[in-house]
Amino acid sequence: MTKKMVFVDTSKCTGCKACSVACKEWNELPAEKTQLLTSYQTQKNFTTNTWTYMTFIEKYENQTMNWLMRKAQCFHCADPACLKACSSAAITQTESGYVVINQDKCIGCGYCVENCPFGVPKVDPIKKKSSKCTGCIDRVENNLLPACVQTCQPGALAFGERDAILAQAKKRLAEVQKTHPKAQLYGEKEMGGLTYLYLLLDSPEVYGLPANPTVPLSLTLWKDVVRPVGSVAVGGAAAAVVLGVFANLWRGNYKEGGKD
Amino acid sequence: MAPKAEAGNQAPPRIVGDQVLRFSKGERLSHWVHAVSFFVLLFTGLGVYSSLFQPAMAIVGGIHVAQVIHRISAVFFVVVVGLLFFVGNPRFHWRWLKFTFNFTKSDLKHVSAFPKEFFGGHGNYPAQDKYNGGEKINSLITIFGTIFVTLSGVVMWWAPHFPPSLVRWAYPVHDLSVFVMTAAVIGHIYLGLLHPDSRVAMSGMLNGYVSKKFAKAHHAQWYERLKNEQQNL
Ligand code: HEM
């Protein structure tokens, strides 16, 4: 399957939250008790049962309010930190670009939780499993739209081939920039390219998104330096010991019963 | 059988017959609690380290049991040894630290001559005190390895209570400490069990005593000092 992309056009979003309902329905995620956090936002963060939710930001500028809405879910990075951090080879990437957690392999260590630059995966402390948006891989691979895209009424979500959707997004950006000069695309290059590409009306920071998300340096050091170098050191010590035993045998040091 | 000459935090006569008291009961307790919990920690930690080792966790009842055992043995690894430093056997424990952090020229000479001995040859170096240069290095690795593995382990244990930017660094620190300590332990076990020259020292960690012959051959400076102290009593 070729690379897919979902375009999240926040300029068209009306904040109806139907996407999060559709997500819960298709993925059989139970509803959670929510609470009004700001004028409109009821969900603060991802949970093991809430894989997508709406954020609402009220930004005041020149005595007018910019109401910035964004659908949050896993971005499905091309270069996913969670996958690199996973202790159990439970996180894989599909050809279409989706990053999925195999629930049978996951042990709930939480390494993905700590290393995701967006704070997406969450571990259920009882089930000891990490979960997040699957991108509706089960629907997509059967030629259905992701549940959130299928349900979106104002047409803020579009799904398709990466190249086609990216071109569509760029065209849309040019249009939107006429009225929103700060509008920008988020996700073309970030983390190697995100599967969920955003058209934001303001800078990422205003939305609470990292401007330059990266695979943590500590993660690269851990997996690509400490582990290979450490393994060689331990292997070297073991080899020296084997050599030591043979050298002593060869010198006949064991026969004398030790020289004391 | 070793002579029964030691009790608690007292300093008993060190040279008894043809035997020399090398490690107190408290030191031996520290050593073996640390050693056993180290291997339990290493084994159970490997289950989380890589899915390659995960099937082996069936021995303890699965990966989730292994994770719990890792945390329980971590408490022994730190608390028992820690307590012996403050109550139980402070005299011997702090003296070991004092020796360890006093790395001398003679230690350096020992370390540079030691590779020869490691492979069964004979190295030339000055008479050593209670701990030779190699033993001091092993002690330093154990001390700093324990400190770093514990600090990072605590952060990993209570990860949700620490900022992700800190937790992310705990992983490489934990692994690095484990690698260094494991490499040291491999050499340590060889010298304690398999090396024809040094394995006789094992009795010191079992009943506390080594032979006078061993003490004179390997730690002459230490032996002479004990002899003088005992004569001047
Ligand atoms: C006070 C000491 C220690 C504490 C509190 C501690 C705690 C932890 C914790 C919380 C984890 C995370 C894995 C999980 O979720 O179960 C872990 C992983 C691990 N621990 Fe420890 N640990 C300690 C000492 C040690 C020692 C002495 C060793 C080795 C001899 C060790 C080897 C490992 C290994 C190999 C891992 C896997 C790391 C990875 O996935 O890269 N730990 N430890």
XYZ file of C-alpha atoms and ligand atoms in Angstrom:
536
model
C 0.000 0.000 0.000
C 1.274 3.463 -0.864
C 1.798 6.259 1.646
C -1.422 7.742 2.881
C -2.152 11.111 4.420
C -4.920 12.762 6.377
C -5.226 16.504 5.946
C -6.579 18.315 8.991
C -7.728 21.723 7.771
C -8.332 23.656 10.977
C -9.690 26.590 8.972
C -12.752 24.516 8.168
C -13.158 22.886 11.577
C -16.220 23.960 13.552
C -15.267 22.202 16.759
C -18.311 19.914 16.731
C -16.354 16.989 18.271
C -18.104 14.455 16.061
C -14.672 13.042 15.165
C -13.989 12.020 18.744
C -17.407 10.409 19.012
C -16.919 8.510 15.758
C -13.505 7.356 16.988
C -14.982 6.007 20.204
C -17.760 4.286 18.334
C -15.628 2.516 15.765
C -12.856 1.576 18.197
C -15.329 0.587 20.934
C -13.815 2.960 23.458
C -16.004 3.694 26.462
C -17.031 7.261 27.189
C -15.265 9.016 30.053
C -16.537 11.565 32.462
C -15.384 14.945 31.207
C -15.391 18.409 32.631
C -15.477 21.859 31.110
C -11.871 23.066 31.126
C -12.224 26.280 29.145
C -15.260 27.741 27.353
C -15.471 24.759 25.058
C -12.755 22.226 25.780
C -13.792 19.182 27.774
C -10.825 16.875 27.290
C -7.396 17.822 28.555
C -5.230 15.033 27.260
C -5.139 11.661 25.599
C -6.216 8.693 27.691
C -6.180 4.983 26.988
C -9.841 5.374 25.954
C -9.681 8.724 24.195
C -7.523 8.661 21.122
C -8.694 11.893 19.572
C -10.134 15.061 21.090
C -10.615 18.738 20.333
C -8.514 21.561 21.679
C -9.910 25.106 21.725
C -7.657 28.106 22.104
C -8.972 31.595 22.576
C -6.354 34.041 21.409
C -7.022 37.746 21.814
C -5.386 40.123 19.391
C -6.366 43.752 18.689
C -9.492 43.297 20.745
C -10.739 40.432 18.644
C -10.706 36.795 19.538
C -9.161 34.172 17.321
C -10.815 30.895 18.098
C -8.312 28.218 17.224
C -9.589 24.670 17.099
C -7.585 21.564 16.518
C -8.361 17.874 16.396
C -5.615 16.080 18.292
C -4.579 12.470 17.666
C -1.413 10.477 16.959
C 0.429 12.044 14.014
C 1.781 8.707 12.762
C 5.328 10.028 12.228
C 7.526 8.724 9.443
C 10.356 8.629 11.986
C 8.522 7.567 15.143
C 10.300 7.960 18.487
C 7.829 5.543 20.134
C 8.827 2.772 17.743
C 12.514 3.322 18.450
C 11.894 3.382 22.209
C 9.658 0.301 22.354
C 11.186 -2.419 24.533
C 9.203 -5.243 23.044
C 9.133 -4.755 19.277
C 5.420 -4.115 19.716
C 5.322 -0.913 17.673
C 5.570 -1.199 13.920
C 5.058 0.987 10.921
C 2.913 0.022 7.970
C 3.829 0.742 4.388
C 0.971 3.212 4.297
C 2.740 5.184 7.054
C 0.690 4.202 10.078
C 2.366 3.531 13.416
C 0.550 0.790 15.286
C 0.944 -0.872 18.669
C 0.566 -4.638 18.763
C -1.420 -5.173 21.947
C -0.262 -8.795 22.296
C 3.409 -7.838 22.349
C 3.095 -4.671 24.438
C 4.173 -5.089 28.084
C 3.222 -1.596 29.214
C 6.774 -0.466 30.064
C 5.875 3.096 29.110
C 9.040 3.827 27.118
C 6.878 5.054 24.188
C 4.926 7.345 26.522
C 8.095 9.046 27.742
C 9.726 9.417 24.334
C 6.844 10.622 22.148
C 7.476 14.342 21.559
C 3.723 14.913 21.401
C 2.729 12.941 24.506
C 0.380 10.696 22.557
C 0.538 7.087 23.850
C -0.894 6.264 27.260
C -0.449 3.090 29.311
C -3.330 1.467 31.133
C -1.842 0.655 34.536
C -4.185 -2.294 35.102
C -4.071 -3.904 31.666
C -0.381 -2.934 31.254
C -0.912 -2.014 27.631
C -0.095 1.150 25.740
C -2.680 2.514 23.361
C -3.256 5.369 20.959
C -4.934 6.188 17.658
C -4.539 3.346 15.168
C -5.319 5.633 12.230
C -8.239 3.248 11.712
C -5.808 0.957 9.951
C -8.486 -1.743 9.982
C -10.802 0.508 7.963
C -8.156 2.009 5.709
C -6.833 -1.370 4.628
C -10.362 -2.307 3.641
C -10.854 0.782 1.523
C -12.930 2.642 4.080
C -12.202 6.125 5.346
C -10.878 6.543 8.889
C -13.878 6.929 11.218
C -13.070 10.562 12.029
C -12.690 11.502 8.355
C -15.887 9.695 7.431
C -17.891 11.609 9.996
C -16.461 15.134 9.571
C -19.310 17.391 8.387
C -17.544 20.669 7.501
C -14.973 18.810 5.410
C -12.051 19.673 7.643
C -10.612 16.174 7.248
C -9.467 14.643 3.995
C -7.868 11.259 3.413
C -5.935 10.001 0.407
C -2.590 9.338 -1.233
C 0.183 11.322 0.418
C 1.274 13.159 -2.714
C -2.231 14.129 -3.775
C -3.244 15.282 -0.290
C -0.049 17.274 0.173
C -0.687 19.130 -3.084
C -4.272 19.789 -2.006
C -3.033 21.109 1.357
C -0.576 23.504 -0.269
C -3.249 24.861 -2.548
C -5.563 25.360 0.388
C -2.820 27.080 2.383
C -2.308 29.691 -0.341
C -6.006 30.450 -0.178
C -6.214 30.624 3.589
C -3.126 32.798 3.900
C -5.025 35.596 2.163
C -7.179 36.012 5.243
C -4.867 34.414 7.841
C -1.300 35.537 7.096
C 0.113 33.389 9.902
C -1.423 30.203 8.531
C 1.041 27.378 7.933
C 1.319 23.668 7.282
C 2.531 21.479 10.127
C 3.841 18.022 9.401
C 5.379 18.027 5.959
C 8.904 17.647 7.331
C 8.433 17.247 11.106
C 9.553 13.836 12.440
C 10.379 12.754 8.915
C 6.909 13.737 7.748
C 3.641 13.273 9.580
C 0.771 11.184 8.238
C -1.648 13.671 9.782
C -0.792 16.972 8.127
C -2.224 20.129 9.641
C -3.167 23.484 8.284
C -2.800 25.715 11.323
C -4.043 29.295 11.470
C -1.222 30.386 13.753
C 2.203 29.135 14.839
C 2.405 25.612 16.330
C 3.322 26.979 19.772
C 0.008 28.825 19.963
C -1.679 25.448 19.605
C 0.602 23.915 22.232
C 2.526 21.942 19.628
C 6.340 21.734 19.592
C 7.743 23.958 16.831
C 10.558 21.517 16.088
C 9.625 18.056 17.315
C 12.553 15.648 17.174
C 13.501 12.132 18.162
C 14.997 12.803 21.621
C 18.810 12.916 21.643
C 18.794 10.684 24.723
C 16.880 8.051 22.756
C 19.416 8.061 19.911
C 22.282 7.884 22.397
C 20.590 5.068 24.283
C 19.727 2.840 21.346
C 22.478 3.694 18.864
C 25.474 4.333 21.118
C 25.130 2.996 24.677
C 23.660 -0.339 23.645
C 26.025 -1.311 20.820
C 29.123 -0.015 22.629
C 28.006 -1.602 25.907
C 27.369 -4.942 24.250
C 30.842 -4.915 22.752
C 32.334 -4.082 26.188
C 30.508 -6.960 27.877
C 31.423 -9.279 25.007
C 35.031 -8.137 25.285
C 35.111 -8.887 29.013
C 33.697 -12.357 28.390
C 36.230 -13.002 25.626
C 39.092 -11.873 27.888
C 37.941 -14.313 30.568
C 37.753 -17.242 28.143
C 41.204 -16.290 26.881
C 42.421 -16.029 30.480
C 41.253 -19.547 31.323
C 42.946 -20.977 28.226
C 46.143 -19.011 28.869
C 46.289 -20.379 32.390
C 45.617 -23.906 31.192
C 48.282 -23.575 28.560
C 50.813 -22.281 31.090
C 49.923 -25.191 33.382
C 48.935 -22.854 36.204
C 46.043 -25.053 37.308
C 48.242 -28.142 37.796
C 50.400 -26.620 40.517
C 47.247 -26.186 42.540
C 47.715 -22.445 42.387
C 50.898 -20.612 43.212
C 49.245 -18.765 46.117
C 36.858 -23.931 59.867
C 37.729 -20.349 60.482
C 38.475 -19.249 63.994
C 35.507 -17.547 65.645
C 36.981 -14.214 66.581
C 34.644 -11.551 65.300
C 31.393 -10.079 66.447
C 29.236 -7.225 65.165
C 30.998 -3.926 64.743
C 33.926 -4.886 66.994
C 37.436 -5.095 65.658
C 38.570 -8.600 66.519
C 42.185 -9.804 66.418
C 43.056 -9.939 62.762
C 45.705 -12.624 62.689
C 44.585 -15.893 64.205
C 46.845 -18.909 63.792
C 47.776 -19.187 60.132
C 44.667 -17.247 59.098
C 44.089 -13.529 58.580
C 40.659 -11.924 58.967
C 39.956 -10.059 55.747
C 36.221 -9.376 55.705
C 33.848 -8.865 58.615
C 30.478 -10.567 58.804
C 28.840 -7.307 57.783
C 31.078 -6.886 54.762
C 30.342 -10.410 53.640
C 26.616 -9.854 54.105
C 26.850 -6.660 52.030
C 28.824 -8.405 49.339
C 26.478 -11.349 48.924
C 23.228 -9.417 49.186
C 24.594 -7.025 46.572
C 25.837 -9.875 44.386
C 22.671 -11.979 44.501
C 20.355 -9.022 43.976
C 22.598 -7.831 41.130
C 22.045 -11.057 39.226
C 18.330 -11.096 39.965
C 18.175 -7.488 38.731
C 20.201 -8.301 35.648
C 18.048 -11.307 34.770
C 14.703 -9.588 35.316
C 15.942 -6.375 33.700
C 16.885 -8.222 30.541
C 13.221 -9.165 30.103
C 12.444 -5.494 29.625
C 15.702 -4.781 27.809
C 14.753 -6.754 24.745
C 12.017 -9.037 23.485
C 14.808 -11.514 22.752
C 15.060 -12.251 26.466
C 11.341 -12.098 27.171
C 10.635 -15.828 26.716
C 13.153 -16.551 29.512
C 10.917 -14.645 31.939
C 8.653 -17.714 32.000
C 11.094 -18.990 34.665
C 9.787 -16.405 37.131
C 6.209 -16.443 35.839
C 6.236 -13.949 32.997
C 7.418 -10.470 32.203
C 5.067 -8.711 34.604
C 6.277 -10.833 37.510
C 9.844 -10.106 36.406
C 9.122 -6.363 36.546
C 7.863 -6.711 40.116
C 10.849 -8.850 41.140
C 13.135 -6.206 39.605
C 11.674 -3.592 41.909
C 11.742 -5.795 45.018
C 15.341 -6.873 44.508
C 16.275 -3.244 43.805
C 15.197 -2.443 47.365
C 17.484 -5.169 48.770
C 20.282 -4.091 46.430
C 20.273 -0.621 47.960
C 18.768 -0.791 51.426
C 20.619 -3.740 52.980
C 24.019 -2.426 51.925
C 23.022 1.103 52.858
C 21.944 0.060 56.334
C 25.196 -1.776 56.963
C 27.043 1.470 56.328
C 25.140 3.270 59.066
C 23.987 0.629 61.488
C 25.330 -2.865 61.728
C 28.852 -2.605 60.458
C 29.919 0.982 59.813
C 33.523 0.472 60.945
C 34.470 -1.944 58.181
C 32.267 -0.364 55.518
C 33.652 3.139 55.856
C 37.198 1.809 56.004
C 36.630 0.055 52.695
C 35.467 3.359 51.216
C 38.550 5.112 52.561
C 40.816 2.553 50.947
C 38.900 2.701 47.685
C 39.064 6.452 47.307
C 42.759 6.517 48.063
C 44.230 5.538 44.737
C 48.026 5.589 44.998
C 51.013 5.356 42.666
C 51.512 1.798 43.810
C 47.946 1.053 42.710
C 48.705 2.458 39.297
C 51.747 0.204 39.031
C 49.615 -2.751 39.973
C 47.026 -1.936 37.354
C 49.579 -1.553 34.587
C 51.259 -4.847 35.492
C 47.996 -6.692 36.016
C 47.023 -7.663 32.437
C 49.988 -10.015 32.452
C 48.742 -11.658 35.611
C 45.181 -11.794 34.336
C 46.369 -14.105 31.563
C 48.399 -16.266 33.901
C 51.777 -14.556 33.745
C 53.692 -12.801 36.483
C 53.465 -9.029 36.854
C 55.945 -6.905 38.782
C 54.486 -4.341 41.151
C 55.088 -3.030 44.671
C 53.673 -4.791 47.732
C 49.975 -3.951 47.944
C 47.842 -2.804 50.859
C 44.517 -4.426 51.738
C 43.166 -3.675 48.289
C 45.291 -3.654 45.186
C 44.788 -1.221 42.300
C 42.504 -3.579 40.393
C 40.324 -4.201 43.425
C 40.009 -0.462 43.966
C 38.886 0.035 40.392
C 36.356 -2.756 40.773
C 35.130 -1.115 43.981
C 34.835 2.268 42.280
C 32.854 0.764 39.408
C 30.569 -0.924 41.919
C 30.064 2.257 43.941
C 29.406 4.609 41.042
C 27.545 1.979 39.049
C 25.244 1.401 42.012
C 24.650 5.108 42.497
C 23.815 5.739 38.839
C 21.751 2.597 38.341
C 19.781 3.448 41.482
C 19.137 7.094 40.661
C 18.052 6.270 37.114
C 16.062 3.255 38.319
C 14.121 5.383 40.787
C 13.258 7.832 37.999
C 12.149 4.947 35.752
C 10.123 3.353 38.562
C 8.117 6.518 39.214
C 8.339 7.861 35.664
C 4.921 9.592 35.650
C 6.061 11.736 38.580
C 9.123 13.065 36.780
C 9.312 15.302 33.682
C 9.704 13.287 30.453
C 12.914 15.157 29.648
C 14.485 13.592 32.778
C 12.977 10.130 32.326
C 14.333 10.011 28.767
C 17.867 10.379 30.118
C 17.339 7.791 32.834
C 17.139 5.008 30.219
C 20.619 5.432 28.722
C 22.085 6.051 32.194
C 20.516 2.847 33.550
C 21.770 0.829 30.586
C 25.253 2.348 30.660
C 25.654 1.562 34.376
C 24.428 -1.974 33.787
C 26.868 -2.538 30.930
C 29.846 -1.240 32.891
C 28.952 -3.211 36.013
C 28.293 -6.383 34.054
C 31.627 -6.167 32.249
C 33.334 -5.657 35.624
C 31.427 -8.546 37.207
C 32.553 -10.905 34.472
C 36.195 -10.125 35.232
C 35.474 -10.182 38.972
C 33.975 -13.682 38.831
C 36.874 -14.945 36.772
C 39.358 -13.714 39.354
C 37.291 -15.045 42.237
C 36.459 -18.466 40.857
C 38.607 -19.329 37.859
C 41.957 -17.597 38.129
C 44.444 -20.083 39.618
C 46.393 -17.409 41.471
C 43.657 -15.276 42.939
C 40.756 -17.656 43.466
C 42.142 -18.732 46.861
C 40.983 -15.308 48.050
C 37.411 -16.613 47.828
C 37.543 -17.921 51.394
C 37.797 -14.293 52.554
C 34.288 -13.675 51.269
C 32.982 -16.996 52.626
C 34.240 -17.335 56.191
C 36.115 -14.051 56.354
C 39.644 -15.458 56.513
C 42.456 -15.890 54.038
C 45.637 -17.852 54.590
C 48.723 -16.027 55.877
C 50.481 -17.311 52.787
C 47.997 -15.564 50.503
C 48.070 -12.372 52.562
C 51.862 -12.191 52.400
C 51.984 -12.974 48.672
C 49.238 -10.600 47.530
C 48.863 -7.935 50.191
C 52.222 -7.788 51.954
C 51.844 -4.164 53.033
C 48.483 -4.936 54.619
C 49.785 -8.068 56.341
C 52.820 -6.295 57.781
C 50.648 -3.512 59.115
C 48.282 -5.963 60.835
C 51.206 -7.854 62.313
C 52.697 -4.688 63.783
C 49.362 -3.504 65.131
C 48.758 -6.830 66.784
C 52.253 -6.906 68.332
C 51.881 -3.404 69.718
C 48.576 -4.166 71.425
C 18.158 0.355 42.792
C 18.384 -0.193 41.721
C 17.443 -0.329 40.536
C 16.185 0.176 40.298
C 15.332 1.038 41.208
C 15.790 -0.279 38.990
C 14.589 0.017 38.361
C 14.308 -0.277 37.051
C 13.106 0.085 36.370
C 11.940 0.806 36.993
C 13.212 -0.355 35.100
C 12.176 -0.164 34.021
C 11.699 -1.460 33.490
C 10.340 -1.830 33.962
O 9.377 -1.126 33.666
O 10.238 -2.859 34.656
C 14.474 -0.989 34.957
C 14.961 -1.540 33.801
C 16.126 -2.265 33.719
N 16.991 -2.559 34.755
Fe 16.877 -1.796 36.597
N 16.803 -1.037 38.467
C 17.818 -1.092 39.399
C 19.014 -1.769 39.302
C 19.365 -2.546 38.233
C 20.560 -3.351 38.153
C 21.598 -3.481 39.248
C 20.539 -3.962 36.948
C 21.495 -4.915 36.335
C 22.308 -5.642 36.924
C 19.368 -3.506 36.252
C 19.037 -3.868 34.969
C 18.003 -3.338 34.257
C 17.809 -3.529 32.847
C 18.715 -4.332 31.918
C 16.644 -2.849 32.519
C 16.046 -2.728 31.139
C 16.486 -1.405 30.611
C 16.145 -1.256 29.192
O 15.030 -1.581 28.806
O 17.017 -0.802 28.458
N 18.663 -2.651 37.053
N 15.143 -0.936 36.173
